[in-house]
Amino acid sequence: MASRKDFMETLYRESNGRIFDFLYKYTGNPETASDLMQDTFLNFFKKYSNSDLNKEQALKLLYTIARNRSINYAKKFSTVKESGSDDMGSYREEGQSFVRKTELSDLESRLMDCLDDLEEGERYALVLKNIEKYTLADIADIMGISIATASRLVVKATGKLVEIAKNKQILPME
């Protein structure tokens, strides 16, 4: 039992940042993301603490639970989504100039606003694929859809995101 407890502690320590980032990208609010992350892990530990899941399986389940928790949150508070300020620590490559960092931060912020214009499933698929670097098979598992549907969703969402960015005149600086 001690080894299972160690596994759960290690899983939390190694993946809480990823789950938080995933939820923050969806909610845009660090406090809400933190609450949802804690709820995600609590739910996971209650249901799966005695299971023989490996790390990869556990991480997929955590993303699935996080996604479901954020959907429930959005439905519960569906009036207007909060758009918190970017007071999270920025994990940028060192050595970039202040101006370049500011440009990238501004571009990221404007692109995140574009994500808000996508449908919920499209937004999740893009975040999982491009930010969390999951494969289509993993996205399909997390979202409970087929791999073909996941592929179509990512392609469709990418096209819509590019179109939204063009309409808002958001172009990356070369």
XYZ file of C-alpha atoms in Angstrom, residues 48-169:
122
model
C -8.555 5.297 -8.398
C -6.250 5.268 -5.377
C -6.381 1.475 -5.147
C -6.263 0.726 -8.862
C -3.263 -0.615 -10.745
C -3.047 2.210 -13.256
C 0.284 3.122 -14.744
C 1.375 6.767 -15.035
C 0.165 7.187 -18.632
C -3.275 5.748 -17.881
C -3.547 7.879 -14.753
C -2.634 11.047 -16.669
C -5.268 10.343 -19.339
C -7.867 9.855 -16.619
C -6.797 13.089 -14.946
C -7.265 15.010 -18.209
C -10.655 13.382 -18.717
C -11.762 14.297 -15.202
C -10.369 17.838 -15.585
C -12.216 18.265 -18.854
C -15.475 17.043 -17.350
C -15.065 19.249 -14.267
C -14.444 22.314 -16.428
C -17.491 21.532 -18.591
C -19.620 21.241 -15.452
C -18.161 24.507 -14.173
C -18.882 26.268 -17.465
C -22.468 25.025 -17.445
C -22.920 26.111 -13.839
C -21.539 29.610 -14.485
C -22.452 30.017 -18.125
C -23.379 33.701 -18.011
C -20.009 35.253 -18.904
C -16.670 33.520 -18.804
C -14.166 35.333 -16.627
C -11.065 36.536 -18.366
C -8.519 36.905 -15.624
C -5.322 38.791 -16.072
C -2.235 36.839 -16.943
C -0.801 36.761 -13.455
C 0.536 33.240 -13.830
C 4.262 32.868 -13.997
C 5.500 32.956 -17.540
C 7.662 30.042 -18.601
C 9.568 31.566 -21.450
C 12.954 30.796 -22.865
C 15.622 32.869 -21.198
C 17.754 35.121 -23.338
C 14.884 36.659 -25.268
C 14.689 40.406 -25.281
C 12.065 42.160 -23.197
C 10.388 43.443 -26.367
C 10.222 39.952 -27.893
C 8.840 38.497 -24.658
C 6.196 41.225 -24.595
C 5.281 40.583 -28.227
C 4.971 36.836 -27.612
C 2.941 37.371 -24.456
C 0.596 39.729 -26.294
C 0.248 37.302 -29.210
C -0.437 34.414 -26.826
C -3.081 36.460 -25.026
C -4.796 37.418 -28.274
C -4.693 33.815 -29.530
C -6.186 32.613 -26.250
C -9.020 35.074 -26.846
C -9.492 33.469 -30.255
C -9.770 30.054 -28.585
C -12.784 31.417 -26.696
C -14.593 31.776 -30.035
C -14.312 28.042 -30.743
C -16.844 25.470 -29.657
C -16.001 23.646 -26.442
C -14.930 20.362 -28.070
C -12.816 22.162 -30.642
C -11.066 24.170 -27.935
C -10.278 21.033 -25.905
C -9.005 19.164 -28.940
C -6.650 22.011 -29.905
C -5.332 22.476 -26.384
C -4.705 18.742 -25.986
C -3.043 18.440 -29.399
C -0.983 21.614 -29.664
C -0.302 22.655 -26.097
C -0.342 19.385 -24.171
C 1.184 17.487 -27.146
C -1.167 14.501 -26.991
C -1.599 12.123 -29.912
C -4.924 11.777 -31.682
C -5.421 8.396 -29.996
C -4.919 9.982 -26.585
C -7.261 12.858 -27.449
C -9.875 10.333 -28.544
C -9.521 8.478 -25.222
C -9.730 11.651 -23.149
C -12.708 13.066 -25.044
C -14.513 9.745 -25.488
C -14.599 9.930 -29.288
C -13.089 7.944 -32.145
C -9.614 8.708 -33.478
C -11.113 9.741 -36.827
C -13.463 12.155 -35.074
C -10.573 13.534 -33.019
C -8.587 14.083 -36.218
C -11.471 15.872 -37.936
C -12.070 17.961 -34.832
C -8.425 19.100 -34.663
C -8.333 19.940 -38.385
C -11.664 21.772 -38.250
C -10.698 23.675 -35.084
C -7.322 24.644 -36.528
C -8.972 26.025 -39.655
C -11.512 27.949 -37.599
C -8.803 29.331 -35.320
C -6.765 30.562 -38.292
C -9.886 32.174 -39.769
C -10.762 33.837 -36.445
C -7.186 35.119 -36.096
C -7.293 36.517 -39.637
C -10.626 38.234 -38.967
C -9.226 39.789 -35.796
C -6.041 40.726 -37.693
